[in-house]
Amino acid sequence: EEEACGYALAGGHRLPVPWLERALTELWADNGDALSLQYAGTQALKKDFTRSGRRTLGGLLTDGLSSVQRLVQNNFADVYRQ
């Protein structure tokens, strides 16, 4: 069983334990959001893809809004930090 798991992971396949894969995916996405908030002041972009494995229209709209927020913050509200 361990050999099969190692082979699957080496080939880029999914983890054989679905709940563990979901937990690690959520942990990865939450970490990305936290880092992005500290660095850019907004949530991470493309987080819908990170969490679900596919892009959605809602995710595209959220990314567009986050990009506009970053633009405004970096050019107008963040003058003293740079």
mmCIF file of C-alpha atoms in Angstrom:
data_model
loop_
_atom_site.group_PDB
_atom_site.id
_atom_site.type_symbol
_atom_site.label_atom_id
_atom_site.label_comp_id
_atom_site.label_asym_id
_atom_site.label_seq_id
_atom_site.Cartn_x
_atom_site.Cartn_y
_atom_site.Cartn_z
ATOM 1 C CA GLU A 1 0.000 0.000 0.000
ATOM 2 C CA GLU A 2 2.810 2.452 0.853
ATOM 3 C CA GLU A 3 4.511 1.671 -2.437
ATOM 4 C CA ALA A 4 1.300 2.405 -4.328
ATOM 5 C CA CYS A 5 0.878 5.726 -2.487
ATOM 6 C CA GLY A 6 4.456 6.730 -3.268
ATOM 7 C CA TYR A 7 3.995 5.855 -6.936
ATOM 8 C CA ALA A 8 0.746 7.825 -7.153
ATOM 9 C CA LEU A 9 2.276 10.897 -5.539
ATOM 10 C CA ALA A 10 5.382 10.735 -7.737
ATOM 11 C CA GLY A 11 3.161 10.621 -10.825
ATOM 12 C CA GLY A 12 1.311 13.791 -9.801
ATOM 13 C CA HIS A 13 -1.874 12.005 -8.788
ATOM 14 C CA ARG A 14 -4.150 12.836 -5.929
ATOM 15 C CA LEU A 15 -3.667 11.669 -2.364
ATOM 16 C CA PRO A 16 -5.378 8.346 -1.617
ATOM 17 C CA VAL A 17 -7.002 9.820 1.527
ATOM 18 C CA PRO A 18 -9.606 12.399 0.367
ATOM 19 C CA TRP A 19 -10.135 14.076 3.753
ATOM 20 C CA LEU A 20 -6.381 14.578 4.160
ATOM 21 C CA GLU A 21 -6.049 16.058 0.693
ATOM 22 C CA ARG A 22 -8.937 18.445 1.395
ATOM 23 C CA ALA A 23 -7.427 19.502 4.733
ATOM 24 C CA LEU A 24 -4.022 20.162 3.158
ATOM 25 C CA THR A 25 -5.607 22.092 0.284
ATOM 26 C CA GLU A 26 -7.515 24.299 2.730
ATOM 27 C CA LEU A 27 -4.359 24.831 4.798
ATOM 28 C CA TRP A 28 -2.414 25.804 1.665
ATOM 29 C CA ALA A 29 -5.133 28.232 0.508
ATOM 30 C CA ASP A 30 -5.521 29.800 3.967
ATOM 31 C CA ASN A 31 -1.763 30.283 4.175
ATOM 32 C CA GLY A 32 -1.780 31.950 0.752
ATOM 33 C CA ASP A 33 -4.544 34.307 1.862
ATOM 34 C CA ALA A 34 -2.655 35.234 5.038
ATOM 35 C CA LEU A 35 0.575 35.930 3.165
ATOM 36 C CA SER A 36 -1.220 37.936 0.505
ATOM 37 C CA LEU A 37 -3.006 40.051 3.121
ATOM 38 C CA GLN A 38 0.325 40.871 4.754
ATOM 39 C CA TYR A 39 2.186 41.574 1.534
ATOM 40 C CA ALA A 40 -0.422 43.023 -0.846
ATOM 41 C CA GLY A 41 -3.237 44.065 1.473
ATOM 42 C CA THR A 42 -5.845 41.885 -0.284
ATOM 43 C CA GLN A 43 -6.723 38.221 -0.396
ATOM 44 C CA ALA A 44 -4.821 35.911 -2.721
ATOM 45 C CA LEU A 45 -5.711 35.847 -6.387
ATOM 46 C CA LYS A 46 -6.973 32.636 -8.040
ATOM 47 C CA LYS A 47 -7.963 31.163 -4.698
ATOM 48 C CA ASP A 48 -11.028 29.552 -6.281
ATOM 49 C CA PHE A 49 -8.671 27.459 -8.406
ATOM 50 C CA THR A 50 -6.523 26.585 -5.406
ATOM 51 C CA ARG A 51 -9.515 25.454 -3.373
ATOM 52 C CA SER A 52 -11.614 23.684 -6.016
ATOM 53 C CA GLY A 53 -9.248 22.950 -8.894
ATOM 54 C CA ARG A 54 -11.208 25.032 -11.416
ATOM 55 C CA ARG A 55 -11.798 28.690 -12.247
ATOM 56 C CA THR A 56 -15.263 30.132 -11.777
ATOM 57 C CA LEU A 57 -16.922 33.334 -12.906
ATOM 58 C CA GLY A 58 -17.273 34.413 -9.284
ATOM 59 C CA GLY A 59 -13.560 33.812 -8.798
ATOM 60 C CA LEU A 60 -12.724 35.905 -11.843
ATOM 61 C CA LEU A 61 -14.875 38.759 -10.548
ATOM 62 C CA THR A 62 -13.329 38.513 -7.084
ATOM 63 C CA ASP A 63 -9.837 38.574 -8.599
ATOM 64 C CA GLY A 64 -10.757 41.642 -10.661
ATOM 65 C CA LEU A 65 -11.985 43.448 -7.542
ATOM 66 C CA SER A 66 -8.853 42.452 -5.613
ATOM 67 C CA SER A 67 -6.668 43.713 -8.460
ATOM 68 C CA VAL A 68 -8.429 47.086 -8.442
ATOM 69 C CA GLN A 69 -8.066 47.271 -4.652
ATOM 70 C CA ARG A 70 -4.344 46.530 -4.968
ATOM 71 C CA LEU A 71 -3.949 49.178 -7.658
ATOM 72 C CA VAL A 72 -5.625 51.863 -5.557
ATOM 73 C CA GLN A 73 -3.859 50.865 -2.372
ATOM 74 C CA ASN A 74 -0.401 50.686 -3.954
ATOM 75 C CA ASN A 75 -0.721 53.954 -5.854
ATOM 76 C CA PHE A 76 -2.668 56.166 -3.458
ATOM 77 C CA ALA A 77 -3.111 54.754 0.042
ATOM 78 C CA ASP A 78 0.298 53.141 0.532
ATOM 79 C CA VAL A 79 2.528 56.151 -0.169
ATOM 80 C CA TYR A 80 4.180 56.276 3.251
ATOM 81 C CA ARG A 81 5.182 52.625 3.336
ATOM 82 C CA GLN A 82 7.300 52.868 0.185
#
